[in-house]
Short mmCIF file of C-alpha atoms in Angstrom, two decimals:
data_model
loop_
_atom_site.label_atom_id
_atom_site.label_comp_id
_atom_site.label_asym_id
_atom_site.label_seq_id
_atom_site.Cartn_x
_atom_site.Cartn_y
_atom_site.Cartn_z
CA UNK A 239 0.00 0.00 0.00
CA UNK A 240 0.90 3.49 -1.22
CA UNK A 241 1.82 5.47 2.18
CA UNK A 242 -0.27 8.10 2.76
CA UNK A 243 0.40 11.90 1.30
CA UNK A 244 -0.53 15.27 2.74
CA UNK A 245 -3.18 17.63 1.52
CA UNK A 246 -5.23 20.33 2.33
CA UNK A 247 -7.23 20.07 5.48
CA UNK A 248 -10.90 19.56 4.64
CA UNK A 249 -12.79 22.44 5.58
CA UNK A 250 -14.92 20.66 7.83
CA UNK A 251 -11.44 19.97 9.61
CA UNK A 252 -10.56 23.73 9.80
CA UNK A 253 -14.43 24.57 11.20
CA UNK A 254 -13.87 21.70 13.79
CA UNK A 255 -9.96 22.28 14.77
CA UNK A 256 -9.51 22.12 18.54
CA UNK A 257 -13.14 20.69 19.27
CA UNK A 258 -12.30 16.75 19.06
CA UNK A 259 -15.51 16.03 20.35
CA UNK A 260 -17.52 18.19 18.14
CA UNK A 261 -15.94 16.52 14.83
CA UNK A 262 -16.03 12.93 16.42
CA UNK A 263 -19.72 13.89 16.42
CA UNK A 264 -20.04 14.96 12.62
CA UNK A 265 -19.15 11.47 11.78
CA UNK A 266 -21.75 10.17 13.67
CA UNK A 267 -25.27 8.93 13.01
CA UNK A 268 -27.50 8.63 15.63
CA UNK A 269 -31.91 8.94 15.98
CA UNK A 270 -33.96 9.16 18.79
CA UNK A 271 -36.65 6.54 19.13
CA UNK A 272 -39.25 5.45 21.54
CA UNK A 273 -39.28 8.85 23.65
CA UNK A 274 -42.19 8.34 26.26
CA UNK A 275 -43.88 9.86 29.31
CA UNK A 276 -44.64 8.75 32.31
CA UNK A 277 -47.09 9.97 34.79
CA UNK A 278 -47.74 8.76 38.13
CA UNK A 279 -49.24 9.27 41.89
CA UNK A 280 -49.73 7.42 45.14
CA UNK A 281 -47.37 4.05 45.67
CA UNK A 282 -46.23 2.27 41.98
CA UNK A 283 -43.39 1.17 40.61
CA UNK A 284 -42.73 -0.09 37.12
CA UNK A 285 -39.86 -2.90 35.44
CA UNK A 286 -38.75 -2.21 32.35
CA UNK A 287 -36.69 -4.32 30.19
CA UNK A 288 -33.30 -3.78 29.23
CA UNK A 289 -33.69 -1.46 26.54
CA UNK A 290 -30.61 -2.30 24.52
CA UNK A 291 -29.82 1.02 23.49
CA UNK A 292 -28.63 4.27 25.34
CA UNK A 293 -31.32 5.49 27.83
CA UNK A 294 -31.95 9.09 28.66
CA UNK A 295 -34.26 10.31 31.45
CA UNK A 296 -35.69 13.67 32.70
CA UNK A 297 -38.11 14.00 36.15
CA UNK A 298 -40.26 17.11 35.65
CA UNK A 299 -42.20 16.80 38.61
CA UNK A 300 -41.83 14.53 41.82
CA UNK A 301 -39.30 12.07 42.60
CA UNK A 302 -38.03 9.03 41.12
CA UNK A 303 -36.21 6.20 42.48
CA UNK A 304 -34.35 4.57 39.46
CA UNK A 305 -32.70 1.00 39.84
CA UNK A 306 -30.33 -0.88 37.38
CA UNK A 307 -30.58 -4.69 37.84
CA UNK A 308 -27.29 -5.22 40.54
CA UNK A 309 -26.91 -1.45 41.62
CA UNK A 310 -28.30 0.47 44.36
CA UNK A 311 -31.37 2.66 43.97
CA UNK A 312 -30.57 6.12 42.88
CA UNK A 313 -33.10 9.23 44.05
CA UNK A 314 -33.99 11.45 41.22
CA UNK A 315 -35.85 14.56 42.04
CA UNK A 316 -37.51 17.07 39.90
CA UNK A 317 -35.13 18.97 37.52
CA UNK A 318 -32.82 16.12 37.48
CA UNK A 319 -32.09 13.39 34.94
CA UNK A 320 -29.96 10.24 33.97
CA UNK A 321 -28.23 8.38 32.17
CA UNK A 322 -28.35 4.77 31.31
CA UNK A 323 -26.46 2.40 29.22
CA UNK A 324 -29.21 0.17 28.65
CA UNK A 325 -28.10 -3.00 28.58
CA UNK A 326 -29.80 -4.46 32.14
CA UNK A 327 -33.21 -3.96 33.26
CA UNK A 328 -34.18 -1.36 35.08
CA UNK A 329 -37.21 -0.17 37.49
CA UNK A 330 -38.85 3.08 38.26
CA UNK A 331 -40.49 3.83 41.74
CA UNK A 332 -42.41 5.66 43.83
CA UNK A 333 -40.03 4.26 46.95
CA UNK A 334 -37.44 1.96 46.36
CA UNK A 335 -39.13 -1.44 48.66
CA UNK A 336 -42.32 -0.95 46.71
CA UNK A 337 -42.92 -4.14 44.38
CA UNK A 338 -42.89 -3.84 41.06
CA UNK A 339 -44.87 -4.43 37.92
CA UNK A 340 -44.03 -5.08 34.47
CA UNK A 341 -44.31 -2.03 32.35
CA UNK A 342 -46.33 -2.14 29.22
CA UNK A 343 -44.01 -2.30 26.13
CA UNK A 344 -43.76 1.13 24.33
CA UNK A 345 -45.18 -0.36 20.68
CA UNK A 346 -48.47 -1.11 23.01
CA UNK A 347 -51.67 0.51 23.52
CA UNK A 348 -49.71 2.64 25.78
CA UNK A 349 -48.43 4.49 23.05
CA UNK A 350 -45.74 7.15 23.94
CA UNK A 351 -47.99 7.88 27.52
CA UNK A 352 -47.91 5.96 30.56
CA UNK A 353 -49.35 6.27 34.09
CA UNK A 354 -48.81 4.13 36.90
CA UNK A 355 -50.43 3.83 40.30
CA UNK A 356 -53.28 5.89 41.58
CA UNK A 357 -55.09 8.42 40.30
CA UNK A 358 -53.10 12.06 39.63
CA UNK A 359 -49.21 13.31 38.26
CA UNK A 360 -47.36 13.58 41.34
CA UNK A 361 -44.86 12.45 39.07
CA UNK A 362 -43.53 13.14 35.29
CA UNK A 363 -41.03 11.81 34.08
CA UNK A 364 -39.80 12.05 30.24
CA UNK A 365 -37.45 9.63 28.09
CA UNK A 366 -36.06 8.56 25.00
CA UNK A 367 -33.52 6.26 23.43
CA UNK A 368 -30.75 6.54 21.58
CA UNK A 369 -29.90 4.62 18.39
CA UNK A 370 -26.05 5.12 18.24
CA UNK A 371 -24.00 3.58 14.56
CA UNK A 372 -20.52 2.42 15.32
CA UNK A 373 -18.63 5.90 15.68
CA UNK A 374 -20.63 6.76 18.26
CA UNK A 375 -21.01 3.51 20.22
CA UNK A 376 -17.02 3.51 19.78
CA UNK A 377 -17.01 7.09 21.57
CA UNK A 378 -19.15 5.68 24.45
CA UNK A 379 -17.70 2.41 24.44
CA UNK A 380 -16.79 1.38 28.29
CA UNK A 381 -17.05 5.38 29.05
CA UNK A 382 -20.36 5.39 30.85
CA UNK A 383 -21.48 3.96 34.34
CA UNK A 384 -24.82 2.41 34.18
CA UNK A 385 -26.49 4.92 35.98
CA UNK A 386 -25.05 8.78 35.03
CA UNK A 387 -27.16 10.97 37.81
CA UNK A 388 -27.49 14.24 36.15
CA UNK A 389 -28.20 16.81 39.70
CA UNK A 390 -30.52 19.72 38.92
CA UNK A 391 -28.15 22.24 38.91
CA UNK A 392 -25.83 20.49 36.57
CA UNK A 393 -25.73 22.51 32.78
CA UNK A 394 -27.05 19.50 31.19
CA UNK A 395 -29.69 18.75 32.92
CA UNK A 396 -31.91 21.15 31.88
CA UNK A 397 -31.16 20.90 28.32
CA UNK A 398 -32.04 17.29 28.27
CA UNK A 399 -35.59 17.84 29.51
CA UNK A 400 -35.86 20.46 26.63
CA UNK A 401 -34.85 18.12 24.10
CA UNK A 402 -36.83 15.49 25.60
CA UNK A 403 -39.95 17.18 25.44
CA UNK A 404 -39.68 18.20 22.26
CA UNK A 405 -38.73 15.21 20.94
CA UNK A 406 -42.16 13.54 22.85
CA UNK A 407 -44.01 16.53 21.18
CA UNK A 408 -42.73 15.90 17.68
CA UNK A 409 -43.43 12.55 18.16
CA UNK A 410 -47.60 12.78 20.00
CA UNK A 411 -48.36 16.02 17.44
CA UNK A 412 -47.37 14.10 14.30
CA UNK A 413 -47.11 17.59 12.60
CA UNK A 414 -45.10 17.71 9.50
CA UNK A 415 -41.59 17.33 9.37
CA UNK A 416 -41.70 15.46 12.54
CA UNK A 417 -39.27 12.51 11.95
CA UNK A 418 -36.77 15.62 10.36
CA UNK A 419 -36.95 17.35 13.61
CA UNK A 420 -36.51 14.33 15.26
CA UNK A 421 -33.44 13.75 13.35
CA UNK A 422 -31.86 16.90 14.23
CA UNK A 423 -32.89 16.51 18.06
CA UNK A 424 -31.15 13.28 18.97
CA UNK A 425 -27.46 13.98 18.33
CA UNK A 426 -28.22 17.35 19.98
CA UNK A 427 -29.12 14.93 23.01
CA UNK A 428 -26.36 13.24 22.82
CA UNK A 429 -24.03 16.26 22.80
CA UNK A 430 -25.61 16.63 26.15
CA UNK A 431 -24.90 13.57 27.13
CA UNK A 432 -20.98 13.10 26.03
CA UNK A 433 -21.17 16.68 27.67
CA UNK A 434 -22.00 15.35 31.24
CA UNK A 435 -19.81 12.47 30.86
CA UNK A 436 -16.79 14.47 30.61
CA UNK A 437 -17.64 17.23 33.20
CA UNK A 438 -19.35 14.78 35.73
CA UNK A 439 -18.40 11.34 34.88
CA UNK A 440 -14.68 11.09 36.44
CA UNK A 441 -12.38 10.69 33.23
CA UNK A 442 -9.74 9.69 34.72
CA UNK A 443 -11.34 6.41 35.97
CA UNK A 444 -13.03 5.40 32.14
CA UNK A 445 -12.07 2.30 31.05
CA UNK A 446 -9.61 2.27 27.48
CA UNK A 447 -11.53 3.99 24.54
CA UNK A 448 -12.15 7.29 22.51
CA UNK A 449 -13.87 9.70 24.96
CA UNK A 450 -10.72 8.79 27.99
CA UNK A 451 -8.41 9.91 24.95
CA UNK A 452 -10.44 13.25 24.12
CA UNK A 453 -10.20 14.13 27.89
CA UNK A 454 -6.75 13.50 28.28
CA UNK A 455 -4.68 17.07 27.91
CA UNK A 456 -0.99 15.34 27.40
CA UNK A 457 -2.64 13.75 24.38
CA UNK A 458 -4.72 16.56 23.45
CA UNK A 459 -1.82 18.43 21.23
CA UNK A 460 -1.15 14.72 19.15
CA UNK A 461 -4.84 13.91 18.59
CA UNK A 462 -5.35 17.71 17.36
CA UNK A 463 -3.00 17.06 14.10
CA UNK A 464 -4.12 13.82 13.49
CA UNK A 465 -7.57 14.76 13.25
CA UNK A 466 -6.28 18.16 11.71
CA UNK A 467 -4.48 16.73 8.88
CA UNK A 468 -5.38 12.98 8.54
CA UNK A 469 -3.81 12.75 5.33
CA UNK A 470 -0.59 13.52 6.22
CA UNK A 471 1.96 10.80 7.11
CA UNK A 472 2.36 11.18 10.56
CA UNK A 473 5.26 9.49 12.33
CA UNK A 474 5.40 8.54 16.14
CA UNK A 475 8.13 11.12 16.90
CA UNK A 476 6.15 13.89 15.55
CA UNK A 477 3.40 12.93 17.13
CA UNK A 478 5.06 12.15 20.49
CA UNK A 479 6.74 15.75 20.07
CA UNK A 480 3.78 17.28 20.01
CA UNK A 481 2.79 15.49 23.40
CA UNK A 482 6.09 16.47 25.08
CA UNK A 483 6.66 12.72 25.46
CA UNK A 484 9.12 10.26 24.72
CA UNK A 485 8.02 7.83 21.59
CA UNK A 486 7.84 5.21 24.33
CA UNK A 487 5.89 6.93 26.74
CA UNK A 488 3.78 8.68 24.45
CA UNK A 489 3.03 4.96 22.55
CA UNK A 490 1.95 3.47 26.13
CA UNK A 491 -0.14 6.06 27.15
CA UNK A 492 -2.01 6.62 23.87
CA UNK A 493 -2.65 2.88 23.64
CA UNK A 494 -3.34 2.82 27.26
CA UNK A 495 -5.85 5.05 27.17
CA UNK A 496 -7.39 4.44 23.65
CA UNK A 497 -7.05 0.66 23.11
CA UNK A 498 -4.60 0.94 20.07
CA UNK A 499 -1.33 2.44 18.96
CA UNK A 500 -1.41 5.92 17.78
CA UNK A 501 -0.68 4.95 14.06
CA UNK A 502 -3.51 2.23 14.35
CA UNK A 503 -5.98 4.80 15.52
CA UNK A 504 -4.83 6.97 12.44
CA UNK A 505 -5.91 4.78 9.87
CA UNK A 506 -8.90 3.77 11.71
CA UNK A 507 -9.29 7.27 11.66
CA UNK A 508 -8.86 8.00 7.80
CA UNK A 509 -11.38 5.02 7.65
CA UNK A 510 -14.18 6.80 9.54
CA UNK A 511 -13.85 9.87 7.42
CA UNK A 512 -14.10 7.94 4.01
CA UNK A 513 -17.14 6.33 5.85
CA UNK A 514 -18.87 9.29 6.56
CA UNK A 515 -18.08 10.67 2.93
CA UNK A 516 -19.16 7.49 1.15
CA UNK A 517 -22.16 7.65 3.33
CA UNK A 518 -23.70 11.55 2.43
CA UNK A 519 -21.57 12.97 -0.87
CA UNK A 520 -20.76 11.66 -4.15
CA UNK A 521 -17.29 12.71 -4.08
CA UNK A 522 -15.18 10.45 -6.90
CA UNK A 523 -13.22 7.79 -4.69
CA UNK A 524 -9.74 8.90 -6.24
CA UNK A 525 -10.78 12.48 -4.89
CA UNK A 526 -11.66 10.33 -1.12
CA UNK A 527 -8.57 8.42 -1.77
CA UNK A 528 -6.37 11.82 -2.62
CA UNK A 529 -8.17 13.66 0.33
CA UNK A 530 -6.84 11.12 2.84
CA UNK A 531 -3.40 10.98 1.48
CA UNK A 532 -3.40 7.69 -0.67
CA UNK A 533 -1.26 7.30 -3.23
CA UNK A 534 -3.91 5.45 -5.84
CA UNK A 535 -7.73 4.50 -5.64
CA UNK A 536 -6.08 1.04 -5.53
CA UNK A 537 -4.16 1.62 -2.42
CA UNK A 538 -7.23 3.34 -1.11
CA UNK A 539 -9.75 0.30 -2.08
CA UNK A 540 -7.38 -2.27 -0.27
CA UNK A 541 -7.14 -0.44 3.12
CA UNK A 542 -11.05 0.07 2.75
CA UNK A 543 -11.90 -3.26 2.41
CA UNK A 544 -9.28 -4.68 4.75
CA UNK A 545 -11.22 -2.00 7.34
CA UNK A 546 -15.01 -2.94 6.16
CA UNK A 547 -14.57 -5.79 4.30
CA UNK A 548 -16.30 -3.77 1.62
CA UNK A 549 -15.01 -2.33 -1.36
CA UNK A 550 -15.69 1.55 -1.38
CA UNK A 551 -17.96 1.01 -4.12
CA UNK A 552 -19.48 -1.49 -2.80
CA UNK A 553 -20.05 0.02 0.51
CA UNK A 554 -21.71 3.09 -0.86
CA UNK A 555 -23.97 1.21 -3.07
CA UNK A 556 -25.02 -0.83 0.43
CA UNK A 557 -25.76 2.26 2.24
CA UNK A 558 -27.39 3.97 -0.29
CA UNK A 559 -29.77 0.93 -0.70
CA UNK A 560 -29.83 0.23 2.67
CA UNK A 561 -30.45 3.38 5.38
CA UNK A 562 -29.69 1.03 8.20
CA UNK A 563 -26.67 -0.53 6.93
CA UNK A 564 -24.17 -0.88 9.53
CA UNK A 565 -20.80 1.65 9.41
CA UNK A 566 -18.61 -1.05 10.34
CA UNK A 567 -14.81 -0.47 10.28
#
């Protein structure tokens, strides 16, 4: 394979520069579904299934007690909200010793309202999942506890019950251009979340992976050029010169804390942006393959498939076809 060649950062690059998070994001796809609201009064409490997808709730009025299947009940008041991986069950109470009942499944008669217990809204409560592809589940990946308590006078916390309640109105109004506002509303939602994660979330203490990487300020300077210029051939002592670090050091700790060597996450990288311009733009692939600093289409196609196991044709023509077709790579 051709080694990589510089060129002119993208302009989507320039806008982005310095913001690692915010261009992580742009290569992202991501739609709310199910969002929901829950009413309630008196004694209740409701078990919902793992959801399998990230989880996002916001208590408008009353108080909650949220527990995740093998953790400790967490108190939610009004004004506050949470975060949940969504891969255990979960329950919602009144109190947290008061027994629980299964809660209808959101494609029911239920709808997108819900009540439980006796008659009244002591409580409201709003939510909504979050359909992550691979970029973003890759951002997220180990980062988040399983409950993320978001306190009332935290700065997301009040943006999420905005953007949950209008994503519950889109949804109940069916008004035109719903699922586009939708669309537009979830990685907004998200921003909150990734957001509270790094200001609230400890992290030091996350587990190897993107978001540990984006938060880490020795590493900050290196990831900047890479995702700057990812055409350009970058070499470790560059990049570990830009970190004030040895090669050694600067290898350890940028594996340690993202999972793979720095070159590694380069291509991967370069792979993600060809992705997300195979995905939205017709752009010719020798312009994708010149943008990225490849030497030929050829030498682009081959690190593309070995990445996707697609050929960049190919891939496009899936996606195209197919709106749900996984970004793998």
């Amino acid at each position: 394979m051709a080694a990589p060649r510089s060129s002119p950062v993208p302009a989507s690059d320039t806008a982005l520069r310095g913001d690692l998070v915010a261009e992580t994001l742009e290569l992202t796809a991501v739609r709310c579904t199910l969002p929901r609201c829950l009413t309630a009064a008196g004694a209740w409490a409701l078990a919902f299934p793992a959801p399998g997808k990230l989880t996002v709730r916001a208590v408008l009025r009353g108080t909650v007690w949220l527990t995740v299947d093998g953790g400790r009940p967490v108190r939610l008041d009004a004004d506050e909200a949470a975060v949940l991986v969504g891969d255990r069950p979960y329950t919602l109470a009144s109190g947290p010793e008061v027994p629980a009942a299964h809660a209808p499944p959101v494609e029911g008669t239920a709808g997108p309202f819900l009540h439980a217990g006796a008659e009244g809204r002591d409580t409201v409560t709003l939510d909504g999942c979050l359909e992550l592809n691979p970029a973003a589940e890759e951002l997220l990946t180990g980062a988040l506890p399983p409950v993320l308590r978001l306190g009332a006078t935290t700065a997301e916390a009040p943006a999420v019950r905005w953007l949950l309640a209008q994503a519950l109105g889109e949804l109940s109004a069916d008004r035109p251009g719903a699922s586009f506002a939708l669309g537009h509303l979830a990685p907004l939602l998200l921003v909150q979340v990734l957001r509270a994660l790094l200001a609230h979330g400890g992290a030091d203490t996350h587990p190897a992976g993107l978001l540990r990487a984006l938060a880490d300020e020795r590493l900050a300077p290196a990831l900047r050029l890479m995702h700057a210029d990812p055409a350009r051939p970058w070499t470790l002592a560059e990049l570990a010169r830009a970190a004030t670090m040895s090669r050694t050091s600067f290898a350890q700790r940028f594996k340690d804390l993202t999972g793979v060597p720095p070159l590694a996450y380069l291509r991967r990288r370069r792979m993600r942006l060809a992705q997300h311009t195979l995905r939205r733009t017709d752009t010719p692939l020798s312009a994708i393959a010149a943008s990225l600093g490849y030497g030929s289409d050829s030498a682009f196609s081959t690190a593309f498939k070995r990445a996707t196991g697609l050929s960049p044709r190919h891939y496009r023509e899936a996606v195209r076809s197919t709106p749900e077709f996984p970004a793998r790579g």
